[in-house]
PDB file of C-alpha atoms and ligand atoms in Angstrom:
ATOM      1  CA  MET A   1      -2.268  17.401  16.292  1.00 53.00           C
ATOM      2  CA  VAL A   2      -3.998  18.672  12.749  1.00 59.00           C
ATOM      3  CA  SER A   3      -2.461  17.122   9.715  1.00 73.00           C
ATOM      4  CA  ILE A   4      -0.709  19.261   7.283  1.00 70.00           C
ATOM      5  CA  LEU A   5      -3.285  18.606   4.859  1.00 75.00           C
ATOM      6  CA  ILE A   6      -6.157  19.506   7.266  1.00 78.00           C
ATOM      7  CA  ILE A   7      -8.670  17.220   5.210  1.00 84.00           C
ATOM      8  CA  MET A   8      -6.621  13.883   5.801  1.00 93.00           C
ATOM      9  CA  LYS A   9      -3.424  12.305   7.033  1.00 97.00           C
ATOM     10  CA  LEU A  10      -0.480  12.335   4.647  1.00 97.00           C
ATOM     11  CA  SER A  11       2.352   9.630   4.239  1.00 98.00           C
ATOM     12  CA  ILE A  12       5.017   8.774   1.853  1.00 98.00           C
ATOM     13  CA  VAL A  13       6.533   5.497   0.847  1.00 98.00           C
ATOM     14  CA  SER A  14      10.122   4.676   2.021  1.00 98.00           C
ATOM     15  CA  GLY A  15      12.048   1.689   2.029  1.00 98.00           C
ATOM     16  CA  LEU A  16      14.825   0.767   5.441  1.00 97.00           C
ATOM     17  CA  ASN A  17      17.123  -1.419   3.419  1.00 96.00           C
ATOM     18  CA  GLU A  18      16.526  -4.143   6.087  1.00 97.00           C
ATOM     19  CA  SER A  19      17.900  -7.228   4.203  1.00 96.00           C
ATOM     20  CA  HIS A  20      21.260  -5.616   3.343  1.00 96.00           C
ATOM     21  CA  THR A  21      22.189  -3.494   6.381  1.00 96.00           C
ATOM     22  CA  SER A  22      22.679  -3.982  10.026  1.00 96.00           C
ATOM     23  CA  LYS A  23      19.969  -3.367  12.980  1.00 95.00           C
ATOM     24  CA  SER A  24      21.448  -0.028  13.928  1.00 97.00           C
ATOM     25  CA  GLU A  25      21.633   1.178  10.200  1.00 97.00           C
ATOM     26  CA  ILE A  26      18.259   0.416   9.686  1.00 98.00           C
ATOM     27  CA  LEU A  27      17.225   2.375  12.890  1.00 98.00           C
ATOM     28  CA  THR A  28      19.351   5.391  12.095  1.00 98.00           C
ATOM     29  CA  LYS A  29      17.445   5.471   8.807  1.00 98.00           C
ATOM     30  CA  PHE A  30      14.354   5.370  10.051  1.00 98.00           C
ATOM     31  CA  SER A  31      15.173   7.954  12.466  1.00 98.00           C
ATOM     32  CA  THR A  32      16.358  10.178   9.876  1.00 98.00           C
ATOM     33  CA  THR A  33      13.423   9.710   7.586  1.00 98.00           C
ATOM     34  CA  CYS A  34      11.222  10.401  10.468  1.00 98.00           C
ATOM     35  CA  ASP A  35      12.996  13.634  11.365  1.00 98.00           C
ATOM     36  CA  PHE A  36      12.815  14.698   7.880  1.00 98.00           C
ATOM     37  CA  LEU A  37       8.989  14.163   7.486  1.00 98.00           C
ATOM     38  CA  LYS A  38       8.184  15.673  10.834  1.00 97.00           C
ATOM     39  CA  SER A  39       9.877  18.561   9.773  1.00 97.00           C
ATOM     40  CA  LEU A  40       7.404  18.921   6.957  1.00 96.00           C
ATOM     41  CA  ASN A  41       4.419  18.097   9.191  1.00 95.00           C
ATOM     42  CA  TYR A  42       3.933  14.800   7.459  1.00 97.00           C
ATOM     43  CA  ASP A  43       1.824  12.390   9.597  1.00 97.00           C
ATOM     44  CA  GLY A  44       3.282   9.233   8.869  1.00 98.00           C
ATOM     45  CA  ILE A  45       5.416   7.007   7.126  1.00 98.00           C
ATOM     46  CA  GLU A  46       4.740   3.764   4.865  1.00 99.00           C
ATOM     47  CA  LEU A  47       7.246   1.287   4.748  1.00 98.00           C
ATOM     48  CA  ALA A  48       8.206  -0.881   1.881  1.00 98.00           C
ATOM     49  CA  LEU A  49       9.849  -3.937   3.413  1.00 98.00           C
ATOM     50  CA  LEU A  50      11.102  -7.273   2.430  1.00 98.00           C
ATOM     51  CA  GLU A  51      12.155  -8.920   5.614  1.00 98.00           C
ATOM     52  CA  PRO A  52      10.332  -7.316   8.187  1.00 98.00           C
ATOM     53  CA  GLU A  53      11.300  -9.617  11.058  1.00 98.00           C
ATOM     54  CA  LYS A  54      14.909  -8.280  10.943  1.00 97.00           C
ATOM     55  CA  ILE A  55      13.605  -4.944  12.392  1.00 98.00           C
ATOM     56  CA  ASP A  56      13.299  -4.481  15.854  1.00 98.00           C
ATOM     57  CA  THR A  57       9.555  -2.992  16.256  1.00 98.00           C
ATOM     58  CA  LYS A  58      10.237  -1.940  20.081  1.00 98.00           C
ATOM     59  CA  LYS A  59      12.766   0.519  18.725  1.00 98.00           C
ATOM     60  CA  ILE A  60      10.736   1.523  15.839  1.00 98.00           C
ATOM     61  CA  ASN A  61       7.864   2.313  18.059  1.00 98.00           C
ATOM     62  CA  GLU A  62       9.677   4.266  20.333  1.00 98.00           C
ATOM     63  CA  ILE A  63      11.327   6.323  17.084  1.00 98.00           C
ATOM     64  CA  LYS A  64       8.071   6.844  15.490  1.00 98.00           C
ATOM     65  CA  ASP A  65       6.051   7.855  18.739  1.00 98.00           C
ATOM     66  CA  SER A  66       9.113  10.058  19.770  1.00 98.00           C
ATOM     67  CA  PHE A  67       8.246  12.108  16.616  1.00 98.00           C
ATOM     68  CA  ASP A  68       4.460  11.552  16.901  1.00 98.00           C
ATOM     69  CA  LEU A  69       4.353   9.797  13.556  1.00 98.00           C
ATOM     70  CA  GLU A  70       2.192   6.527  12.111  1.00 98.00           C
ATOM     71  CA  ILE A  71       3.373   3.592  10.290  1.00 98.00           C
ATOM     72  CA  SER A  72       0.559   4.157   7.700  1.00 98.00           C
ATOM     73  CA  ALA A  73       0.878   0.559   5.852  1.00 99.00           C
ATOM     74  CA  LEU A  74       3.348  -1.904   5.015  1.00 99.00           C
ATOM     75  CA  GLY A  75       4.046  -2.506   1.214  1.00 98.00           C
ATOM     76  CA  THR A  76       4.734  -6.249   0.473  1.00 98.00           C
ATOM     77  CA  GLY A  77       5.343  -6.375  -3.262  1.00 98.00           C
ATOM     78  CA  SER A  78       9.102  -6.946  -3.295  1.00 97.00           C
ATOM     79  CA  THR A  79       8.171 -10.459  -1.574  1.00 97.00           C
ATOM     80  CA  TYR A  80       7.042 -11.321  -5.219  1.00 98.00           C
ATOM     81  CA  ILE A  81       9.308  -9.240  -7.121  1.00 97.00           C
ATOM     82  CA  ARG A  82      12.555 -10.533  -5.095  1.00 97.00           C
ATOM     83  CA  PHE A  83      11.707 -13.749  -3.841  1.00 97.00           C
ATOM     84  CA  GLY A  84       9.002 -15.054  -6.369  1.00 97.00           C
ATOM     85  CA  TYR A  85       6.533 -15.945  -3.794  1.00 98.00           C
ATOM     86  CA  SER A  86       3.028 -15.499  -4.978  1.00 98.00           C
ATOM     87  CA  PHE A  87      -0.686 -16.057  -3.748  1.00 98.00           C
ATOM     88  CA  GLY A  88      -1.478 -17.505  -7.386  1.00 98.00           C
ATOM     89  CA  HIS A  89       1.453 -19.705  -7.976  1.00 97.00           C
ATOM     90  CA  HIS A  90       0.580 -23.150  -9.476  1.00 96.00           C
ATOM     91  CA  GLU A  91       3.198 -24.792  -6.696  1.00 97.00           C
ATOM     92  CA  GLU A  92       1.596 -25.060  -3.101  1.00 98.00           C
ATOM     93  CA  SER A  93       4.837 -24.817  -1.460  1.00 98.00           C
ATOM     94  CA  ILE A  94       5.575 -21.410  -3.282  1.00 98.00           C
ATOM     95  CA  ARG A  95       1.916 -20.062  -2.136  1.00 98.00           C
ATOM     96  CA  LYS A  96       2.795 -21.343   1.617  1.00 98.00           C
ATOM     97  CA  LYS A  97       6.249 -19.098   1.293  1.00 98.00           C
ATOM     98  CA  ALA A  98       4.096 -16.227   0.315  1.00 98.00           C
ATOM     99  CA  ILE A  99       1.560 -16.553   3.105  1.00 98.00           C
ATOM    100  CA  GLU A 100       4.356 -17.177   5.351  1.00 98.00           C
ATOM    101  CA  ARG A 101       5.879 -13.806   4.484  1.00 98.00           C
ATOM    102  CA  ILE A 102       2.541 -12.214   4.668  1.00 98.00           C
ATOM    103  CA  ASP A 103       2.241 -13.696   8.234  1.00 98.00           C
ATOM    104  CA  ALA A 104       5.592 -11.965   9.119  1.00 98.00           C
ATOM    105  CA  PHE A 105       4.313  -8.740   7.859  1.00 98.00           C
ATOM    106  CA  ILE A 106       0.862  -9.097   9.963  1.00 99.00           C
ATOM    107  CA  ASN A 107       3.276  -9.569  12.984  1.00 98.00           C
ATOM    108  CA  PHE A 108       5.203  -6.203  12.198  1.00 98.00           C
ATOM    109  CA  ALA A 109       1.747  -4.337  11.581  1.00 99.00           C
ATOM    110  CA  GLN A 110       0.347  -5.776  14.898  1.00 98.00           C
ATOM    111  CA  GLU A 111       3.385  -4.684  16.899  1.00 98.00           C
ATOM    112  CA  THR A 112       3.593  -1.250  15.276  1.00 98.00           C
ATOM    113  CA  GLN A 113      -0.355  -0.596  14.693  1.00 98.00           C
ATOM    114  CA  SER A 114      -0.199  -0.584  10.720  1.00 98.00           C
ATOM    115  CA  LYS A 115      -1.721  -2.546   7.970  1.00 98.00           C
ATOM    116  CA  VAL A 116      -0.603  -4.805   5.283  1.00 99.00           C
ATOM    117  CA  ILE A 117      -0.825  -4.137   1.627  1.00 99.00           C
ATOM    118  CA  ILE A 118      -1.783  -7.063  -0.886  1.00 98.00           C
ATOM    119  CA  GLY A 119      -0.765  -6.117  -4.225  1.00 98.00           C
ATOM    120  CA  LEU A 120       1.930  -7.503  -6.367  1.00 98.00           C
ATOM    121  CA  ILE A 121       2.142 -10.698  -4.080  1.00 98.00           C
ATOM    122  CA  ARG A 122      -0.679 -11.896  -6.212  1.00 98.00           C
ATOM    123  CA  GLY A 123       1.718 -12.365  -8.646  1.00 97.00           C
ATOM    124  CA  ARG A 124       1.375 -13.025 -12.598  1.00 96.00           C
ATOM    125  CA  HIS A 125       0.286 -15.833 -14.653  1.00 93.00           C
ATOM    126  CA  ASP A 126       2.804 -18.272 -15.232  1.00 88.00           C
ATOM    127  CA  HIS A 127       3.234 -20.881 -17.868  1.00 89.00           C
ATOM    128  CA  ASP A 128       2.110 -23.780 -15.604  1.00 91.00           C
ATOM    129  CA  ASN A 129      -0.979 -22.347 -14.698  1.00 91.00           C
ATOM    130  CA  THR A 130      -4.518 -21.408 -16.074  1.00 94.00           C
ATOM    131  CA  PRO A 131      -5.874 -18.035 -15.216  1.00 93.00           C
ATOM    132  CA  LYS A 132      -8.780 -19.601 -13.525  1.00 95.00           C
ATOM    133  CA  ASN A 133      -6.849 -21.758 -11.664  1.00 96.00           C
ATOM    134  CA  GLU A 134      -4.611 -18.788 -10.615  1.00 96.00           C
ATOM    135  CA  LYS A 135      -7.356 -16.827  -9.521  1.00 97.00           C
ATOM    136  CA  LEU A 136      -8.816 -19.551  -7.329  1.00 97.00           C
ATOM    137  CA  ASN A 137      -5.347 -20.004  -5.795  1.00 98.00           C
ATOM    138  CA  ILE A 138      -5.241 -16.238  -5.048  1.00 98.00           C
ATOM    139  CA  LYS A 139      -8.646 -16.443  -3.357  1.00 98.00           C
ATOM    140  CA  SER A 140      -7.529 -19.352  -1.284  1.00 98.00           C
ATOM    141  CA  SER A 141      -4.128 -17.966  -0.114  1.00 98.00           C
ATOM    142  CA  LEU A 142      -6.123 -14.489   0.649  1.00 98.00           C
ATOM    143  CA  LYS A 143      -8.573 -16.528   2.694  1.00 98.00           C
ATOM    144  CA  LYS A 144      -5.846 -18.059   4.671  1.00 98.00           C
ATOM    145  CA  CYS A 145      -4.201 -14.758   5.176  1.00 99.00           C
ATOM    146  CA  CYS A 146      -7.467 -13.088   6.207  1.00 98.00           C
ATOM    147  CA  LYS A 147      -7.640 -15.373   9.210  1.00 98.00           C
ATOM    148  CA  LEU A 148      -4.202 -14.784  10.293  1.00 98.00           C
ATOM    149  CA  ALA A 149      -4.961 -10.798  10.075  1.00 98.00           C
ATOM    150  CA  GLU A 150      -8.454 -11.517  12.033  1.00 98.00           C
ATOM    151  CA  ASP A 151      -6.380 -13.462  14.671  1.00 98.00           C
ATOM    152  CA  LYS A 152      -4.036 -10.556  15.222  1.00 98.00           C
ATOM    153  CA  SER A 153      -6.527  -7.612  14.725  1.00 98.00           C
ATOM    154  CA  VAL A 154      -4.901  -6.492  11.744  1.00 98.00           C
ATOM    155  CA  GLU A 155      -6.253  -5.143   8.515  1.00 98.00           C
ATOM    156  CA  LEU A 156      -5.127  -6.092   4.913  1.00 99.00           C
ATOM    157  CA  VAL A 157      -5.727  -3.471   2.022  1.00 99.00           C
ATOM    158  CA  PHE A 158      -6.319  -4.976  -1.114  1.00 99.00           C
ATOM    159  CA  GLU A 159      -5.050  -3.051  -4.339  1.00 98.00           C
ATOM    160  CA  PRO A 160      -6.158  -3.009  -7.697  1.00 98.00           C
ATOM    161  CA  ILE A 161      -3.093  -2.750  -9.825  1.00 98.00           C
ATOM    162  CA  ASN A 162      -2.783  -1.757 -13.660  1.00 98.00           C
ATOM    163  CA  SER A 163      -2.682  -4.780 -16.162  1.00 98.00           C
ATOM    164  CA  PHE A 164       0.749  -3.782 -17.204  1.00 97.00           C
ATOM    165  CA  GLU A 165       2.019  -4.899 -13.627  1.00 97.00           C
ATOM    166  CA  ILE A 166      -0.159  -7.558 -12.858  1.00 97.00           C
ATOM    167  CA  ASP A 167      -2.726  -9.991 -14.518  1.00 96.00           C
ATOM    168  CA  THR A 168      -5.626 -10.116 -11.941  1.00 97.00           C
ATOM    169  CA  TYR A 169      -7.843  -7.592 -10.009  1.00 98.00           C
ATOM    170  CA  ASN A 170      -6.883  -4.744 -12.229  1.00 98.00           C
ATOM    171  CA  THR A 171      -9.878  -2.779 -11.392  1.00 98.00           C
ATOM    172  CA  ILE A 172     -11.732  -1.458  -8.415  1.00 98.00           C
ATOM    173  CA  ALA A 173     -14.947  -3.175  -9.424  1.00 98.00           C
ATOM    174  CA  GLU A 174     -13.244  -6.748  -9.471  1.00 98.00           C
ATOM    175  CA  SER A 175     -11.466  -5.965  -6.348  1.00 98.00           C
ATOM    176  CA  VAL A 176     -14.844  -5.096  -4.611  1.00 98.00           C
ATOM    177  CA  GLU A 177     -16.242  -8.193  -5.692  1.00 98.00           C
ATOM    178  CA  LEU A 178     -13.395 -10.250  -4.314  1.00 98.00           C
ATOM    179  CA  ILE A 179     -13.476  -8.444  -1.039  1.00 98.00           C
ATOM    180  CA  LYS A 180     -17.527  -8.904  -0.681  1.00 98.00           C
ATOM    181  CA  GLU A 181     -17.091 -12.452  -1.635  1.00 98.00           C
ATOM    182  CA  ILE A 182     -14.343 -13.399   0.947  1.00 98.00           C
ATOM    183  CA  GLY A 183     -16.355 -11.115   3.445  1.00 98.00           C
ATOM    184  CA  SER A 184     -13.645 -10.541   6.186  1.00 98.00           C
ATOM    185  CA  GLU A 185     -14.113  -7.239   8.681  1.00 98.00           C
ATOM    186  CA  ASN A 186     -10.089  -7.195   8.328  1.00 98.00           C
ATOM    187  CA  LEU A 187     -10.052  -6.953   4.414  1.00 98.00           C
ATOM    188  CA  LYS A 188     -10.445  -3.619   3.011  1.00 98.00           C
ATOM    189  CA  LEU A 189      -9.697  -1.666  -0.351  1.00 98.00           C
ATOM    190  CA  LEU A 190      -6.569   0.447  -1.261  1.00 98.00           C
ATOM    191  CA  VAL A 191      -6.917   2.649  -3.976  1.00 98.00           C
ATOM    192  CA  ASP A 192      -4.173   4.032  -6.251  1.00 98.00           C
ATOM    193  CA  THR A 193      -4.427   7.274  -8.340  1.00 98.00           C
ATOM    194  CA  PHE A 194      -2.053   5.738 -10.722  1.00 98.00           C
ATOM    195  CA  HIS A 195      -3.750   2.410 -11.391  1.00 98.00           C
ATOM    196  CA  ILE A 196      -7.347   4.353 -11.574  1.00 98.00           C
ATOM    197  CA  ASN A 197      -5.753   6.521 -14.224  1.00 98.00           C
ATOM    198  CA  LEU A 198      -5.163   3.638 -16.355  1.00 98.00           C
ATOM    199  CA  GLU A 199      -7.840   1.227 -15.607  1.00 98.00           C
ATOM    200  CA  GLU A 200     -11.054   3.076 -14.623  1.00 98.00           C
ATOM    201  CA  ASP A 201     -13.459   4.765 -17.139  1.00 96.00           C
ATOM    202  CA  PRO A 202     -12.944   8.420 -16.921  1.00 92.00           C
ATOM    203  CA  GLY A 203     -16.573   9.075 -17.703  1.00 92.00           C
ATOM    204  CA  PHE A 204     -17.811   7.003 -14.169  1.00 95.00           C
ATOM    205  CA  VAL A 205     -14.993   6.850 -12.090  1.00 97.00           C
ATOM    206  CA  TRP A 206     -16.007   9.975  -9.436  1.00 97.00           C
ATOM    207  CA  ASP A 207     -19.487   8.205  -9.133  1.00 97.00           C
ATOM    208  CA  ASP A 208     -17.901   4.780  -8.800  1.00 97.00           C
ATOM    209  CA  LEU A 209     -15.358   6.252  -5.945  1.00 98.00           C
ATOM    210  CA  LYS A 210     -18.363   7.501  -4.262  1.00 98.00           C
ATOM    211  CA  GLU A 211     -20.162   4.474  -4.053  1.00 98.00           C
ATOM    212  CA  ILE A 212     -17.173   2.270  -2.746  1.00 98.00           C
ATOM    213  CA  ALA A 213     -15.263   4.951  -0.520  1.00 98.00           C
ATOM    214  CA  HIS A 214     -16.541   3.164   2.550  1.00 97.00           C
ATOM    215  CA  LEU A 215     -14.603   0.151   1.873  1.00 98.00           C
ATOM    216  CA  VAL A 216     -11.415   1.988   1.555  1.00 98.00           C
ATOM    217  CA  SER A 217      -8.918   2.070   4.117  1.00 98.00           C
ATOM    218  CA  HIS A 218      -5.948   3.296   2.466  1.00 98.00           C
ATOM    219  CA  LEU A 219      -4.720   5.662  -0.618  1.00 98.00           C
ATOM    220  CA  HIS A 220      -1.775   5.711  -2.763  1.00 98.00           C
ATOM    221  CA  LEU A 221      -1.099   9.042  -4.633  1.00 98.00           C
ATOM    222  CA  SER A 222       0.930   9.573  -7.676  1.00 98.00           C
ATOM    223  CA  ASP A 223       0.309  11.330 -10.736  1.00 98.00           C
ATOM    224  CA  CYS A 224      -0.397   9.681 -14.240  1.00 96.00           C
ATOM    225  CA  THR A 225       2.960  10.143 -14.746  1.00 95.00           C
ATOM    226  CA  ARG A 226       3.847   8.255 -11.599  1.00 98.00           C
ATOM    227  CA  ARG A 227       5.569  11.372 -10.591  1.00 98.00           C
ATOM    228  CA  ALA A 228       4.615  13.793  -7.722  1.00 98.00           C
ATOM    229  CA  PRO A 229       1.051  14.839  -7.772  1.00 98.00           C
ATOM    230  CA  GLY A 230       0.786  18.192  -9.853  1.00 97.00           C
ATOM    231  CA  THR A 231       3.086  16.695 -12.636  1.00 96.00           C
ATOM    232  CA  GLY A 232       0.325  15.170 -14.580  1.00 97.00           C
ATOM    233  CA  HIS A 233      -3.366  15.721 -15.254  1.00 96.00           C
ATOM    234  CA  PHE A 234      -4.858  13.801 -12.259  1.00 97.00           C
ATOM    235  CA  ASP A 235      -7.567  15.855 -10.565  1.00 97.00           C
ATOM    236  CA  PHE A 236      -6.343  15.144  -6.886  1.00 97.00           C
ATOM    237  CA  LYS A 237      -8.755  17.854  -5.479  1.00 96.00           C
ATOM    238  CA  ALA A 238     -11.891  15.702  -6.838  1.00 96.00           C
ATOM    239  CA  PHE A 239     -10.353  12.544  -5.675  1.00 97.00           C
ATOM    240  CA  LEU A 240      -9.353  13.661  -2.087  1.00 97.00           C
ATOM    241  CA  ASN A 241     -12.525  15.619  -1.619  1.00 96.00           C
ATOM    242  CA  ILE A 242     -14.765  12.659  -2.408  1.00 97.00           C
ATOM    243  CA  PHE A 243     -12.671  10.693   0.739  1.00 97.00           C
ATOM    244  CA  GLN A 244     -13.220  13.690   2.879  1.00 94.00           C
ATOM    245  CA  GLU A 245     -16.849  13.661   2.264  1.00 95.00           C
ATOM    246  CA  SER A 246     -17.128  10.308   2.744  1.00 96.00           C
ATOM    247  CA  GLY A 247     -15.873  10.606   6.415  1.00 96.00           C
ATOM    248  CA  TYR A 248     -12.603   8.696   5.337  1.00 97.00           C
ATOM    249  CA  LYS A 249     -10.093   8.304   8.334  1.00 95.00           C
ATOM    250  CA  GLY A 250      -7.220   6.873   6.513  1.00 97.00           C
ATOM    251  CA  PHE A 251      -3.881   8.084   5.146  1.00 98.00           C
ATOM    252  CA  ALA A 252      -3.221   9.504   1.655  1.00 98.00           C
ATOM    253  CA  SER A 253       0.301   8.068   0.949  1.00 98.00           C
ATOM    254  CA  LEU A 254       2.778   9.095  -1.563  1.00 98.00           C
ATOM    255  CA  GLU A 255       3.903   6.470  -3.971  1.00 98.00           C
ATOM    256  CA  THR A 256       5.989   7.762  -6.655  1.00 98.00           C
ATOM    257  CA  ILE A 257       9.266   7.403  -8.600  1.00 98.00           C
ATOM    258  CA  MET A 258      11.224   9.411  -6.104  1.00 97.00           C
ATOM    259  CA  LYS A 259      12.638  11.785  -8.796  1.00 96.00           C
ATOM    260  CA  PRO A 260      14.726  14.279  -8.721  1.00 96.00           C
ATOM    261  CA  SER A 261      14.607  12.944  -4.880  1.00 98.00           C
ATOM    262  CA  PHE A 262      12.807  11.587  -2.082  1.00 98.00           C
ATOM    263  CA  GLU A 263      12.982  14.733  -0.246  1.00 98.00           C
ATOM    264  CA  GLU A 264      12.185  17.067  -3.228  1.00 98.00           C
ATOM    265  CA  VAL A 265       9.164  14.840  -3.993  1.00 98.00           C
ATOM    266  CA  ALA A 266       8.217  14.878  -0.235  1.00 98.00           C
ATOM    267  CA  ARG A 267       8.486  18.778  -0.111  1.00 98.00           C
ATOM    268  CA  GLN A 268       6.642  19.402  -3.504  1.00 97.00           C
ATOM    269  CA  THR A 269       4.000  16.997  -3.012  1.00 97.00           C
ATOM    270  CA  VAL A 270       2.980  19.161   0.722  1.00 96.00           C
ATOM    271  CA  GLU A 271       3.220  22.554  -1.472  1.00 95.00           C
ATOM    272  CA  TYR A 272       1.093  21.270  -4.341  1.00 96.00           C
ATOM    273  CA  LEU A 273      -1.484  19.713  -2.139  1.00 95.00           C
ATOM    274  CA  LYS A 274      -1.756  22.554   0.109  1.00 92.00           C
ATOM    275  CA  MET A 275      -2.140  24.798  -3.106  1.00 93.00           C
ATOM    276  CA  ILE A 276      -5.075  22.538  -4.337  1.00 93.00           C
ATOM    277  CA  LEU A 277      -7.030  21.860  -1.296  1.00 90.00           C
TER     278      LEU A 277
HETATM  279  C1  LER B 301       1.986  -1.013  -5.182  1.00 64.15           C
HETATM  280  O1  LER B 301       1.323  -0.055  -4.353  1.00 64.15           O
HETATM  281  C2  LER B 301       1.917  -0.420  -6.638  1.00 64.15           C
HETATM  282  O2  LER B 301       1.393   0.396  -6.796  1.00 64.15           O
HETATM  283  C3  LER B 301       2.426  -1.131  -7.565  1.00 64.15           C
HETATM  284  O3  LER B 301       2.105  -0.522  -8.846  1.00 64.15           O
HETATM  285  C4  LER B 301       3.775  -1.108  -7.360  1.00 64.15           C
HETATM  286  O4  LER B 301       4.434  -1.524  -8.533  1.00 64.15           O
HETATM  287 MN1   MN B 302       0.131   1.562  -4.824  1.00 64.15          MN
END
């Protein structure tokens, strides 16, 4: 099947509200969302989850396969936002919880042929920690997660996130250095246009992206306003062409404020990307 974008596969982030609804409601929501995305010729769906173990992966696979869709990646940031568990926390018990939660995501990813995003789960500087120690904790937690991912042949994708949201690994360069230092085949990079716009030097970013494109295995798209592509000034044509030219095989996944609605963002973005590509 040819992707709607021709140059790469497209997905969009959606939740399933699995912590607060029944198993059957989760599946209904997934099925309805897949049906809608298929009608727009999307190639996949990125799931932002909190408790993946509550979801029946066998049924999820049946549904996604019936629509010929992939689960492009799993967002894990709610683990930090809702539970407060993080890789960098000064308490070992909290770091252990964060790693256990990532293990649950790795299991889900293994069963559904997906990838696990490592973003906000790094956590923020806390009063009882030093920035140096926090980074050491993040590295050691990440190494443990890489081992879990290697054992299950799942890829982790590490996301540089802007410094308004998180205190460590805000830039692509710092993240690439970390990925190289850890040296796991199962640890790759995720680049998000929203964070690029805030953190990267506009004079060098296109050349820098060309240099690291081979390390990238997932992309997040949103404009500089965090709304749908085309609502701001980010150059999506230049960005996506860099990856296409580098032989990128992964997804470009829409991660925006879903206003005026999820459906409108999904629709408008397809129209916009088709127009510029
Ligand atoms: C997660 O993918 C991300 O981009 C963060 O900015 C979420 O707040
Ligand atoms: Mn992102």
